[in-house]
Structures are given as structure tokens and as C-alpha cells.
């Protein structure tokens, strides 16, 4: 366990240092979420009750999808360039390679989420500390699973990388639109609502909105937690397997 933790810390440090050296890149990634927050969120005032309690969790879920889902890109670049092969000849644990990379995406997401919440406070967002902490914890678990699935996709896409771009972009927007992140699904046609119920991200979105409103005992929290843990377990299992056998 000590060796695994040391290897994980080594991989995390290797992945995180470039992000620290170029903080402008992290801010650039937040351009779209901030645009939605300030321009789109204001237009929902009165349309969905407490608009900011409804909209801020949706923005965080959107960030949780776009960031970790694209986390495999750096792995894909290393696989194509050959630098990953040099890492594989080291005694580093391959599971640690997966977890360390996933933790980098988690830390970045956490920093961005905290910034979004702070910027939303002057706009009318009401802070429920316990709910926000529980919601962020749920998002971090989800991002670990989704990031691991992104690594699996990157491994399967090498050496061309075409499969990674096609699948990631084809999956991202349906997951977003069918989860009710930006607009309430209650007003959608019946067939869209059915598809929304088949989307695991829908349950995460509902749980986030309940938690950020301070409703920790809402049934949607249980469903969202179950969906989140299932995705995390599947992602870590497939990611670990791919990292051990597929690279």
C-alpha cells in the first residue's frame, strides 16, 4: 500500500505540475461555464423557481462531464508520441498510473467548482455548506469514474486517436442535453423524458440540485449517489484492466 501511494503521488505530481505552470489554461477551460453562468443563468430567473440553486449545480455537472471526459487526451498524446512506453518500463504500478491521472482531473475540477460557487454568491446563490460539500464529494467520485473511462477510450483509440474524438464528442452532448443540465426536462416531449430517465447523469443532476438546495434527505440524493458509485466502480475496473493489459 505504501508503494502504491508513493507511485500514485509521483504520477499525480507529474500530471499536475504542467497545469500549475500554466494557470491561464485552467482559466481558459472555464470560459464556457462562466459564460453560461453569467449570461444564461440570469435568463432563467423565475422560470425554474430559485434559478441559481437550480442552475449552478447544472453548470458544475457540465464541467464534471467536459473535464474528466477529455482527460484521456493527454494519455492519448503520450501513447501516440511514445512517452508512455518509457513510463511502462519503470517500476511504477499501472494502477497508480490510472489513479494518479484521475486525481489530477479531480483536483482541477474541485478548484474550478469552488470558484464557480464563489462567483455565484453575489448573483443570488444561497450557500448551504453541508449540501455543497456533499455535492462536491459526489461530483469528485463521478469524475474519477468518468476520467477512468476516458483513459480506457484513449488506450483503445491508439495509435490513430480517431475513435477517441468521435466517441467522446458523440457521447458528451447527448449526456448533457438529456440530463436537464441547462433546461428542465419536465417540459420536454414524452420520448425525450424516457431517454432522460435512461441517462445516469440525470440522476446525478437531480441529486446535485437537491444537495445544493440543502435537501440532504431528498430521495434523489440516494439515486444520484447510487448512479455515481456505479459509474466510478465500472470506470476504475475497466480502467485498471485496460492499463494492465491494453497498454
XYZ file of C-alpha atoms in Angstrom:
247
model
C 0.000 0.000 0.000
C 2.867 2.388 0.807
C 4.422 1.731 -2.605
C 1.089 2.260 -4.343
C 0.502 5.572 -2.579
C 4.037 6.720 -3.414
C 3.591 5.757 -7.075
C 0.213 7.495 -7.190
C 1.720 10.670 -5.733
C 4.546 10.505 -8.301
C 2.136 10.218 -11.229
C -0.124 12.921 -9.813
C 2.817 15.294 -9.421
C 3.947 14.593 -12.978
C 0.469 15.331 -14.352
C -0.348 18.309 -12.133
C 2.844 20.359 -12.417
C 2.211 21.446 -16.040
C -1.230 22.721 -15.023
C 0.298 24.764 -12.190
C 2.882 26.242 -14.540
C 0.148 27.348 -16.958
C -2.800 28.548 -14.817
C -4.117 30.533 -17.783
C -5.048 27.233 -19.396
C -7.255 26.321 -16.433
C -8.998 29.685 -16.607
C -9.477 29.296 -20.350
C -11.235 25.967 -19.758
C -13.713 27.811 -17.536
C -14.674 30.252 -20.294
C -17.756 28.337 -21.382
C -19.063 27.554 -17.842
C -18.634 31.212 -16.843
C -20.416 32.345 -19.997
C -23.358 30.089 -19.207
C -23.334 31.183 -15.574
C -23.491 34.922 -16.178
C -25.496 35.095 -19.411
C -27.752 32.051 -19.491
C -28.425 31.723 -15.768
C -29.878 35.206 -15.476
C -32.450 34.404 -18.170
C -33.857 31.547 -16.081
C -34.783 33.819 -13.183
C -38.365 32.955 -12.217
C -38.672 30.202 -14.837
C -37.453 27.361 -12.617
C -38.120 28.640 -9.109
C -34.876 29.550 -7.381
C -32.863 29.787 -10.596
C -29.379 29.886 -9.115
C -29.959 26.902 -6.814
C -31.175 25.086 -9.925
C -28.604 26.323 -12.426
C -25.290 26.319 -10.511
C -25.359 22.536 -9.883
C -26.095 22.050 -13.584
C -23.016 24.092 -14.507
C -20.881 22.007 -12.138
C -22.144 18.764 -13.671
C -21.386 20.159 -17.131
C -17.815 20.879 -16.001
C -17.632 17.399 -14.491
C -18.539 15.917 -17.879
C -16.363 18.034 -20.150
C -13.209 17.919 -17.987
C -12.862 14.247 -16.979
C -14.303 13.001 -20.277
C -11.453 14.713 -22.109
C -8.854 13.659 -19.518
C -7.799 10.765 -21.716
C -6.489 13.198 -24.314
C -3.148 13.629 -22.529
C -2.792 9.850 -22.250
C -3.594 9.507 -25.945
C -0.913 12.073 -26.826
C 1.638 10.130 -24.791
C 0.606 6.854 -26.379
C 0.967 8.309 -29.877
C 4.233 10.100 -29.075
C 5.798 7.107 -27.329
C 6.459 8.758 -23.949
C 4.012 6.362 -22.286
C 6.219 3.449 -23.303
C 9.082 4.930 -21.293
C 6.856 5.112 -18.225
C 5.822 1.492 -18.635
C 9.398 0.254 -18.267
C 9.631 1.910 -14.842
C 8.603 0.008 -11.684
C 5.574 2.291 -11.264
C 2.307 0.488 -10.558
C 0.000 0.639 -13.570
C -2.959 1.076 -11.247
C -1.147 4.059 -9.729
C -0.735 5.459 -13.247
C -4.516 5.371 -13.615
C -5.372 6.732 -10.174
C -2.710 9.458 -10.266
C -4.001 10.748 -13.599
C -7.588 10.630 -12.358
C -6.670 12.545 -9.196
C -5.199 15.342 -11.300
C -8.565 15.770 -13.044
C -10.308 15.655 -9.654
C -8.158 18.422 -8.117
C -8.612 20.677 -11.150
C -12.371 20.106 -11.103
C -12.560 20.858 -7.370
C -10.705 24.162 -7.759
C -12.924 25.210 -10.662
C -16.107 24.186 -8.826
C -15.185 26.221 -5.751
C -14.543 29.249 -7.969
C -17.928 28.860 -9.695
C -19.733 28.667 -6.341
C -17.949 31.768 -5.047
C -18.765 33.737 -8.210
C -22.412 32.683 -7.976
C -22.863 34.010 -4.428
C -23.234 37.698 -5.449
C -25.739 36.650 -8.132
C -28.164 35.207 -5.588
C -26.928 31.683 -4.970
C -27.632 30.655 -1.353
C -24.837 28.641 0.229
C -25.832 25.504 2.178
C -22.401 24.332 3.407
C -23.317 20.721 4.223
C -25.166 20.269 0.941
C -22.400 21.888 -1.092
C -19.725 19.691 0.499
C -21.804 16.566 -0.095
C -22.480 17.655 -3.675
C -18.801 18.299 -4.404
C -17.877 14.907 -2.940
C -20.414 13.269 -5.229
C -19.025 15.125 -8.242
C -15.467 14.072 -7.412
C -16.423 10.394 -7.227
C -18.246 10.711 -10.544
C -15.267 12.433 -12.172
C -12.927 9.617 -11.095
C -15.148 7.055 -12.819
C -15.675 9.153 -15.938
C -11.980 10.029 -16.168
C -11.084 6.338 -15.926
C -13.492 5.536 -18.774
C -11.834 8.302 -20.784
C -8.460 6.606 -20.258
C -9.934 3.320 -21.487
C -11.160 5.070 -24.618
C -7.724 6.639 -25.166
C -5.996 3.253 -24.895
C -8.436 1.665 -27.332
C -8.045 4.617 -29.733
C -4.261 4.482 -30.050
C -2.390 4.909 -32.314
C -4.665 6.940 -34.625
C -6.784 8.640 -31.941
C -9.796 8.995 -34.250
C -12.006 6.781 -32.120
C -11.377 8.964 -29.055
C -12.595 12.155 -30.706
C -15.600 10.540 -32.389
C -16.862 8.734 -29.281
C -16.150 11.483 -26.739
C -17.935 14.153 -28.775
C -20.795 11.831 -29.723
C -21.398 10.893 -26.078
C -20.875 14.299 -24.452
C -23.749 16.302 -25.897
C -26.499 13.647 -25.549
C -25.472 13.133 -21.925
C -25.654 16.887 -21.327
C -28.892 17.636 -23.137
C -30.811 14.594 -21.877
C -29.854 15.226 -18.237
C -31.621 18.585 -17.950
C -28.419 20.471 -17.157
C -29.449 23.639 -18.997
C -33.226 23.319 -19.383
C -35.822 21.436 -17.286
C -36.776 18.068 -18.770
C -40.317 18.346 -17.350
C -41.357 20.421 -20.370
C -39.740 18.076 -22.919
C -41.731 15.653 -25.121
C -42.524 12.277 -23.594
C -39.972 10.338 -25.645
C -37.207 12.706 -24.546
C -38.194 12.281 -20.898
C -37.948 8.496 -21.334
C -34.440 8.839 -22.752
C -33.594 11.194 -19.905
C -34.545 8.548 -17.341
C -32.150 6.132 -19.062
C -29.327 8.643 -18.721
C -27.340 8.102 -15.473
C -26.252 11.751 -15.492
C -29.913 12.739 -14.980
C -29.851 11.197 -11.501
C -26.601 12.982 -10.690
C -28.097 16.327 -11.773
C -31.231 15.802 -9.664
C -29.121 14.830 -6.647
C -26.873 17.867 -7.066
C -29.836 20.255 -7.169
C -31.295 18.705 -4.029
C -27.968 18.869 -2.193
C -27.144 22.440 -3.224
C -30.609 23.462 -2.007
C -29.897 21.898 1.381
C -32.261 18.903 0.929
C -29.869 16.179 2.006
C -32.687 13.701 2.744
C -34.296 14.005 -0.688
C -34.711 10.574 -2.389
C -32.924 11.866 -5.485
C -29.708 12.061 -3.430
C -29.814 8.296 -2.915
C -30.442 7.596 -6.599
C -27.717 10.023 -7.657
C -25.225 8.500 -5.233
C -26.016 5.005 -6.495
C -25.534 6.061 -10.128
C -22.313 7.887 -9.245
C -20.810 4.945 -7.358
C -21.780 2.544 -10.152
C -20.027 4.682 -12.781
C -16.965 5.068 -10.548
C -16.750 1.314 -9.911
C -17.153 0.443 -13.601
C -14.664 3.101 -14.665
C -11.991 2.048 -12.176
C -12.425 -1.633 -13.009
C -12.226 -1.139 -16.781
C -9.502 1.493 -16.476
C -7.318 -0.698 -14.274
C -7.848 -3.649 -16.588
C -7.010 -1.615 -19.701
C -3.946 -0.080 -18.081
C -2.629 -3.501 -17.083
C -3.404 -5.375 -20.304
C -4.156 -2.914 -23.046
C -1.154 -0.596 -22.961
